[in-house]
Coordinates of C-alpha atoms in Angstrom, one line a residue:
X168 CA -62.8 -100.4 40.7
X169 CA -63.7 -99.2 37.1
X170 CA -66.9 -101.3 37.2
X171 CA -67.9 -99.8 40.6
X172 CA -67.3 -96.3 39.4
X173 CA -69.2 -96.9 36.2
X174 CA -72.2 -98.3 38.2
X175 CA -72.1 -95.3 40.5
X176 CA -72.1 -93.0 37.5
X177 CA -75.1 -94.7 36.0
X178 CA -76.9 -94.5 39.3
X179 CA -76.3 -90.8 39.7
X180 CA -77.6 -90.2 36.1
X181 CA -80.7 -92.3 36.8
X182 CA -81.4 -90.5 40.1
X183 CA -81.0 -87.1 38.3
X184 CA -83.4 -88.1 35.5
X185 CA -85.9 -89.4 38.1
X186 CA -85.6 -86.1 40.0
X187 CA -86.3 -84.2 36.8
X188 CA -89.3 -86.4 36.0
X189 CA -90.6 -86.0 39.6
X190 CA -90.2 -82.2 39.3
X191 CA -92.2 -82.2 36.0
X192 CA -94.9 -84.4 37.6
X193 CA -95.7 -81.8 40.2
X194 CA -95.4 -78.6 38.1
X195 CA -98.7 -76.7 38.3
X196 CA -100.2 -74.8 35.4
X197 CA -100.0 -71.1 35.6
X198 CA -100.7 -68.1 33.3
X199 CA -101.3 -64.4 33.3
X200 CA -104.9 -63.6 32.4
X201 CA -104.4 -59.8 32.5
X202 CA -102.6 -59.9 29.1
X203 CA -106.0 -60.5 27.5
X204 CA -106.9 -56.9 28.0
X205 CA -103.8 -55.8 26.0
X206 CA -104.6 -58.1 23.2
X207 CA -108.2 -57.0 22.9
X208 CA -107.3 -53.3 23.2
X209 CA -105.6 -53.3 19.8
X210 CA -108.1 -55.4 18.0
X211 CA -109.2 -54.3 14.5
X212 CA -112.8 -54.3 13.6
X213 CA -114.7 -55.1 10.3
X214 CA -118.4 -55.0 9.7
X215 CA -120.3 -56.7 6.9
X216 CA -124.0 -57.3 6.7
X217 CA -125.3 -58.1 10.2
X218 CA -121.9 -59.2 11.6
X219 CA -119.2 -57.2 13.4
X220 CA -115.9 -59.0 13.9
X221 CA -113.0 -57.7 16.0
X222 CA -109.7 -59.6 15.7
X223 CA -106.2 -59.4 17.2
X224 CA -103.1 -61.7 17.4
X225 CA -100.9 -62.0 20.6
X226 CA -97.2 -61.6 20.1
X227 CA -94.9 -64.5 21.1
X228 CA -94.2 -63.1 24.6
X229 CA -97.9 -62.2 25.2
X230 CA -99.0 -65.7 24.1
X231 CA -96.5 -67.3 26.6
X232 CA -97.9 -65.4 29.5
X233 CA -101.5 -65.7 28.4
X234 CA -101.5 -69.5 27.8
X235 CA -98.6 -70.5 30.1
X236 CA -96.8 -72.4 27.3
X237 CA -94.6 -71.6 24.4
X238 CA -97.0 -72.1 21.5
X239 CA -94.4 -71.0 18.9
X240 CA -92.3 -74.1 19.7
X241 CA -94.9 -76.2 18.1
X242 CA -95.5 -73.8 15.2
X243 CA -98.8 -72.6 16.7
X244 CA -100.2 -69.0 16.7
X245 CA -103.4 -68.0 18.5
X246 CA -105.9 -65.6 16.8
X247 CA -108.4 -63.9 19.0
X248 CA -111.8 -62.9 17.6
X249 CA -115.0 -61.4 18.8
X250 CA -118.1 -61.9 16.6
X251 CA -121.3 -60.0 17.1
X252 CA -124.5 -61.3 15.3
X253 CA -126.8 -58.3 14.9
X254 CA -129.3 -60.3 12.9
X255 CA -132.4 -62.1 14.1
X256 CA -131.0 -65.4 12.9
X257 CA -128.6 -68.0 14.3
X258 CA -125.2 -68.1 12.7
X259 CA -122.2 -70.4 12.6
X260 CA -118.5 -69.5 12.5
X261 CA -116.2 -71.7 10.3
X262 CA -112.7 -72.1 11.9
X263 CA -111.6 -73.8 8.6
X264 CA -111.8 -70.5 6.9
X265 CA -109.2 -69.0 9.2
X266 CA -106.8 -72.0 8.8
X267 CA -107.8 -75.2 7.0
X268 CA -105.4 -77.1 9.3
X269 CA -106.2 -75.3 12.6
X270 CA -105.4 -77.0 15.9
X271 CA -108.4 -78.0 18.2
X272 CA -107.9 -76.7 21.8
X273 CA -107.6 -80.2 23.3
X274 CA -104.9 -81.1 20.8
X275 CA -102.8 -78.0 21.8
X276 CA -103.2 -78.8 25.5
X277 CA -102.2 -82.5 24.8
X278 CA -99.0 -81.4 23.1
X279 CA -97.8 -79.7 26.3
X280 CA -99.2 -82.2 28.8
X281 CA -95.7 -83.5 29.9
X282 CA -94.7 -80.0 31.2
X283 CA -97.2 -80.2 34.0
X284 CA -98.7 -82.5 36.7
X285 CA -101.8 -84.4 35.7
X286 CA -103.9 -81.9 37.5
X287 CA -102.0 -79.1 35.8
X288 CA -102.6 -80.7 32.4
X289 CA -106.3 -81.0 33.1
X290 CA -106.5 -77.3 34.2
X291 CA -104.7 -76.3 31.0
X292 CA -107.0 -78.4 28.9
X293 CA -110.0 -76.8 30.6
X294 CA -108.6 -73.3 30.1
X295 CA -107.9 -73.9 26.4
X296 CA -111.4 -75.3 25.9
X297 CA -112.9 -72.2 27.6
X298 CA -110.8 -69.8 25.5
X299 CA -111.8 -71.5 22.2
X300 CA -114.1 -69.4 20.0
X301 CA -117.6 -70.9 20.0
X302 CA -118.9 -72.2 16.7
X303 CA -122.4 -70.8 17.0
X304 CA -123.6 -67.2 17.5
X305 CA -127.2 -66.9 18.5
X306 CA -129.3 -64.0 17.2
X307 CA -128.3 -60.7 18.8
X308 CA -125.4 -62.4 20.7
X309 CA -121.7 -61.8 20.9
X310 CA -119.1 -64.5 21.3
X311 CA -115.3 -64.3 21.7
X312 CA -112.3 -66.6 21.9
X313 CA -109.3 -68.1 20.1
X314 CA -108.6 -70.1 17.0
X315 CA -105.2 -71.9 17.1
X316 CA -103.6 -71.6 13.7
X317 CA -100.2 -72.3 12.1
X318 CA -97.5 -69.8 13.1
X319 CA -96.6 -67.1 10.6
X320 CA -94.2 -64.4 11.3
X321 CA -95.0 -60.9 10.3
X322 CA -98.4 -59.6 9.3
X323 CA -101.1 -62.3 10.0
X324 CA -103.4 -62.7 7.0
X325 CA -106.5 -64.8 7.3
X326 CA -110.1 -65.1 6.3
X327 CA -113.2 -65.5 8.4
X328 CA -116.5 -66.9 7.1
X329 CA -119.8 -66.7 9.1
X330 CA -122.8 -68.6 7.9
X331 CA -126.5 -68.3 8.7
X332 CA -127.6 -71.8 9.9
X333 CA -130.9 -71.7 8.1
X334 CA -129.4 -71.2 4.7
X335 CA -125.8 -72.5 4.2
X336 CA -125.3 -70.5 1.0
X337 CA -125.9 -67.2 2.8
X338 CA -122.8 -66.0 4.5
X339 CA -120.4 -63.1 5.0
X340 CA -116.7 -63.3 4.2
X341 CA -114.0 -61.2 6.0
X342 CA -110.3 -60.8 5.3
X343 CA -107.9 -59.5 8.0
X344 CA -104.3 -58.4 7.8
X345 CA -103.0 -57.8 11.3
X346 CA -99.7 -56.7 12.6
X347 CA -98.2 -59.0 15.3
X348 CA -96.1 -57.5 18.1
X349 CA -92.5 -58.5 18.3
X350 CA -91.8 -58.6 14.5
X351 CA -90.8 -55.7 12.4
X352 CA -90.5 -56.5 8.6
X353 CA -87.8 -54.9 6.6
X354 CA -90.2 -52.8 4.5
X355 CA -91.3 -51.1 7.8
X356 CA -87.8 -49.6 8.0
X357 CA -88.2 -47.8 4.6
X358 CA -89.6 -44.3 4.3
X359 CA -91.1 -44.8 0.9
X360 CA -92.4 -41.2 0.7
X361 CA -88.9 -39.9 0.9
X362 CA -87.2 -42.2 -1.7
X363 CA -87.8 -39.7 -4.5
X364 CA -88.1 -35.9 -4.7
X365 CA -91.3 -34.5 -6.4
X366 CA -89.3 -33.7 -9.6
X367 CA -88.2 -37.3 -9.9
X368 CA -91.7 -38.7 -9.9
X369 CA -93.0 -39.6 -13.4
X370 CA -96.8 -39.7 -13.8
X371 CA -97.9 -41.8 -16.8
X372 CA -100.9 -43.6 -18.2
X373 CA -100.8 -47.3 -19.3
X374 CA -99.2 -46.4 -22.7
X375 CA -96.7 -44.2 -20.9
X376 CA -95.8 -47.1 -18.6
X377 CA -95.0 -49.2 -21.6
X378 CA -92.5 -46.6 -22.7
X379 CA -91.0 -46.2 -19.3
X380 CA -90.4 -49.9 -18.8
X381 CA -88.7 -50.1 -22.2
X382 CA -86.1 -47.6 -21.0
X383 CA -85.2 -49.3 -17.7
X384 CA -82.0 -51.3 -17.2
X385 CA -82.3 -55.0 -17.9
X386 CA -80.6 -56.1 -14.6
X387 CA -79.5 -55.3 -11.2
X388 CA -75.9 -54.6 -10.3
X389 CA -73.5 -55.2 -7.4
X390 CA -72.8 -52.8 -4.6
X391 CA -70.1 -51.0 -6.5
X392 CA -72.2 -50.8 -9.6
X393 CA -69.5 -52.4 -11.7
X394 CA -70.9 -55.9 -12.4
X395 CA -74.3 -57.0 -13.6
X396 CA -76.6 -59.1 -11.5
X397 CA -79.9 -60.9 -12.1
X398 CA -82.5 -59.6 -14.6
X399 CA -85.6 -57.5 -13.6
X400 CA -88.4 -59.3 -15.4
X401 CA -91.5 -58.2 -13.3
X402 CA -93.2 -54.9 -12.5
X403 CA -96.1 -54.7 -10.1
X404 CA -98.6 -51.9 -10.2
X405 CA -100.4 -50.9 -7.0
X406 CA -100.3 -48.8 -3.9
X407 CA -98.2 -50.2 -1.0
X408 CA -101.1 -51.4 1.1
X409 CA -102.7 -53.3 -1.7
X410 CA -99.4 -54.8 -2.8
X411 CA -98.8 -56.1 0.7
X412 CA -102.3 -57.6 0.9
X413 CA -101.9 -59.2 -2.5
X414 CA -98.5 -60.9 -1.5
X415 CA -99.8 -62.0 1.9
X416 CA -102.9 -63.5 0.3
X417 CA -100.6 -65.3 -2.2
X418 CA -98.6 -66.9 0.7
X419 CA -95.5 -64.8 0.7
X420 CA -93.8 -64.2 4.1
X421 CA -92.3 -60.9 5.2
X422 CA -88.7 -60.9 6.2
X423 CA -86.7 -59.0 8.8
X424 CA -83.1 -59.3 7.5
X425 CA -80.0 -57.9 9.2
X426 CA -78.5 -55.7 6.6
X427 CA -74.9 -55.9 7.6
X428 CA -71.8 -55.5 5.5
X429 CA -71.9 -59.1 4.3
X430 CA -75.5 -58.8 3.2
X431 CA -74.9 -55.5 1.4
X432 CA -71.8 -56.8 -0.5
X433 CA -73.7 -59.9 -1.8
X434 CA -77.1 -58.5 -2.6
X435 CA -78.6 -57.0 -5.8
X436 CA -78.9 -53.2 -6.3
X437 CA -81.4 -51.3 -8.4
X438 CA -81.9 -47.6 -8.4
X439 CA -78.7 -47.5 -6.4
X440 CA -79.9 -49.4 -3.4
X441 CA -80.7 -52.9 -2.1
X442 CA -84.3 -54.1 -2.4
X443 CA -86.8 -52.1 -0.3
X444 CA -88.5 -55.3 0.8
X445 CA -87.8 -59.0 0.6
X446 CA -90.5 -61.7 0.7
X447 CA -89.9 -65.4 0.9
X448 CA -91.9 -68.5 0.2
X449 CA -90.3 -71.7 1.5
X450 CA -90.9 -75.3 1.0
X451 CA -89.6 -78.6 2.3
X452 CA -89.8 -77.9 6.0
X453 CA -88.4 -75.3 8.3
X454 CA -84.8 -76.5 7.9
X455 CA -84.8 -76.5 4.1
X456 CA -83.4 -73.5 2.1
X457 CA -85.3 -74.3 -1.0
X458 CA -87.4 -71.2 -1.5
X459 CA -88.6 -68.5 -3.8
X460 CA -87.3 -65.0 -2.9
X461 CA -88.9 -61.8 -4.0
X462 CA -86.9 -58.6 -4.0
X463 CA -89.0 -55.4 -4.5
X464 CA -87.9 -51.8 -5.4
X465 CA -90.3 -48.9 -5.6
X466 CA -89.6 -47.0 -8.8
X467 CA -90.3 -43.3 -9.4
X468 CA -93.0 -44.2 -11.9
X469 CA -96.7 -43.7 -11.1
X470 CA -99.5 -45.0 -13.2
X471 CA -102.7 -43.0 -12.6
X472 CA -101.6 -42.5 -9.0
X473 CA -100.5 -46.0 -8.3
X474 CA -96.9 -47.0 -7.6
X475 CA -94.8 -49.2 -9.9
X476 CA -92.5 -51.7 -8.2
X477 CA -89.6 -53.5 -9.9
X478 CA -89.4 -57.1 -8.9
X479 CA -86.8 -59.8 -9.0
X480 CA -87.7 -63.4 -8.3
X481 CA -85.0 -65.9 -7.3
X482 CA -85.6 -69.6 -6.9
X483 CA -83.0 -71.1 -4.6
X484 CA -82.2 -74.8 -5.4
X485 CA -79.7 -77.4 -4.8
X486 CA -78.9 -76.7 -1.1
X487 CA -81.1 -78.7 1.1
X488 CA -80.1 -77.1 4.4
X489 CA -78.8 -73.8 5.7
X490 CA -75.4 -75.2 6.7
X491 CA -74.8 -76.2 3.1
X492 CA -75.9 -72.8 1.8
X493 CA -73.6 -71.0 4.3
X494 CA -70.5 -72.9 3.2
X495 CA -71.3 -73.6 -0.5
X496 CA -73.2 -70.5 -1.4
X497 CA -76.7 -70.1 -2.7
X498 CA -77.5 -72.1 -5.9
X499 CA -80.2 -70.4 -8.0
X500 CA -82.3 -71.8 -10.8
X501 CA -80.7 -70.5 -14.0
X502 CA -84.1 -70.3 -15.8
X503 CA -85.3 -66.9 -14.5
X504 CA -88.5 -67.2 -16.6
X505 CA -89.7 -69.9 -14.2
X506 CA -89.8 -67.4 -11.3
X507 CA -91.6 -64.8 -13.4
X508 CA -94.2 -67.2 -14.7
X509 CA -94.7 -68.7 -11.2
X510 CA -95.5 -65.3 -9.7
X511 CA -98.1 -64.7 -12.4
X512 CA -99.8 -68.0 -11.6
X513 CA -99.4 -67.4 -7.9
X514 CA -101.1 -64.0 -7.9
X515 CA -103.8 -65.1 -10.3
X516 CA -104.8 -68.2 -8.4
X517 CA -104.7 -66.3 -5.1
X518 CA -107.3 -63.8 -6.5
X519 CA -104.8 -60.9 -6.4
X520 CA -104.5 -60.2 -10.2
X521 CA -106.4 -57.4 -11.9
X522 CA -104.7 -57.4 -15.2
X523 CA -101.3 -58.1 -16.8
X524 CA -99.2 -57.3 -19.9
X525 CA -96.1 -58.6 -21.6
X526 CA -93.2 -56.4 -22.7
X527 CA -90.5 -57.7 -25.0
X528 CA -87.9 -55.2 -23.5
X529 CA -85.8 -57.5 -21.3
X530 CA -82.4 -59.0 -22.1
X531 CA -82.6 -62.2 -24.1
X532 CA -80.0 -64.8 -23.1
X533 CA -80.1 -68.3 -24.6
X534 CA -79.9 -71.5 -22.5
X535 CA -76.9 -72.6 -24.5
X536 CA -75.0 -69.4 -23.7
X537 CA -76.0 -68.4 -20.2
X538 CA -74.7 -65.3 -18.4
X539 CA -73.0 -65.2 -15.0
X540 CA -74.1 -62.6 -12.4
X541 CA -71.7 -61.0 -10.0
X542 CA -72.2 -64.0 -7.6
X543 CA -71.3 -66.5 -10.3
X544 CA -74.9 -67.7 -10.8
X545 CA -75.7 -68.6 -14.4
X546 CA -79.0 -67.4 -15.9
X547 CA -80.9 -67.3 -19.2
X548 CA -84.1 -65.6 -20.3
X549 CA -86.5 -65.2 -23.2
X550 CA -86.3 -61.5 -22.8
X551 CA -90.0 -61.0 -21.8
X552 CA -91.0 -58.7 -19.0
X553 CA -94.3 -59.0 -17.2
X554 CA -96.3 -56.1 -15.8
X555 CA -99.0 -57.1 -13.2
X556 CA -101.7 -54.8 -11.8
X557 CA -102.3 -56.2 -8.3
X558 CA -105.5 -55.9 -6.2
X559 CA -105.8 -55.7 -2.4
X560 CA -109.3 -56.9 -2.7
X561 CA -110.0 -60.4 -4.0
X562 CA -110.5 -60.7 -7.8
X563 CA -111.8 -63.9 -9.4
X564 CA -109.8 -65.7 -12.0
X565 CA -112.4 -64.9 -14.7
X566 CA -112.3 -61.2 -13.9
X567 CA -108.5 -60.8 -14.5
X568 CA -107.8 -58.9 -17.8
X569 CA -105.0 -59.0 -20.4
X570 CA -103.5 -55.8 -21.6
X571 CA -102.4 -56.3 -25.2
X572 CA -98.8 -55.1 -25.5
X573 CA -96.4 -57.6 -26.9
X574 CA -97.2 -61.2 -28.0
X575 CA -95.4 -63.6 -25.6
X576 CA -96.0 -66.6 -27.8
X577 CA -93.6 -65.4 -30.5
X578 CA -90.7 -65.1 -28.1
X579 CA -91.4 -68.5 -26.6
X580 CA -91.6 -70.1 -30.0
X581 CA -88.3 -68.7 -31.0
X582 CA -86.8 -69.8 -27.7
X583 CA -88.0 -73.4 -28.2
X584 CA -86.5 -73.5 -31.7
X585 CA -83.1 -72.4 -30.3
X586 CA -82.9 -75.2 -27.8

């Protein structure tokens, strides 16, 4: 009897699976083409030389309707562009400039082929091919279409290079920063203009900035203001728009955190509030929690009209997956200088650095006698603070300048001798 029931059970499961497969085999491909008008209506335009480019990014829901498949499940994000060539010469668009690892349209269609019948797959493949942005733009012509890039939540930052075919070295370079529907970063919730009253704003020059930084607290505190947190070792100078462009160009991702009671009780406070914005840069795959985290506070200091932002960099280590971090807590790299130095290199090599200066006004803590923050994370530091003037527009490595304040080599030399 048991064997008979077991066989019946297996037969039922087999028939169910065959029914599912049969259902998939006859599923037609469908989509909503009208969404395209919505995507194009909010496109941003840039013009350089003889080229005019309009660009827009569909939100997740829009992309599902427009393409008939959930692109985000495969980590894919579509970018729409329209390129007008107003010159008398033929030009070529380079999709590599948008994303060096972009997805060809036939590859995207192939990933989702099992969702549809064979005819449906072919129809989807043909549609993706038709929607793809052409590589060549004839003289006086306009082309439009999509480039399939890697998914990035928040503001979509990408470059576009258009070359003249008769002279490869002659080209125009564009950089776009586009808002994507469906994602609202935490900094969008902050009214920065209302953080300080006019009498709290301190206007200074570069020398005055040096004095102001020397008078700021070394570290953050907990929610109650009773216990010390991690040190503030970085200050960024720039208006909000340029700062966002610089960080996005450097590969930092915006976040949209739920600031509930648990978050507020565990996070760092500076100027009496949690960070105004948090950016993250992860590594090790989507399930890994190894990451650099950037907390940013707008200060009341202004340098020749530009904002000054206090920054704290944390490098999460030791917990490979979110489940470990949830139960065992976040393990941070105790050497906070690593995060500071990393950000300098990161902004420099991403062409976002105008100039920088060192200030020996931080809290010096030796590696042999580390300090515990209010979350019981140990840390040590050489006591150096870094001030970085950021640029929204690209700046070459050679153009970046050094402002001569304090000599970092002396502090580093003393630190090495103490180890």
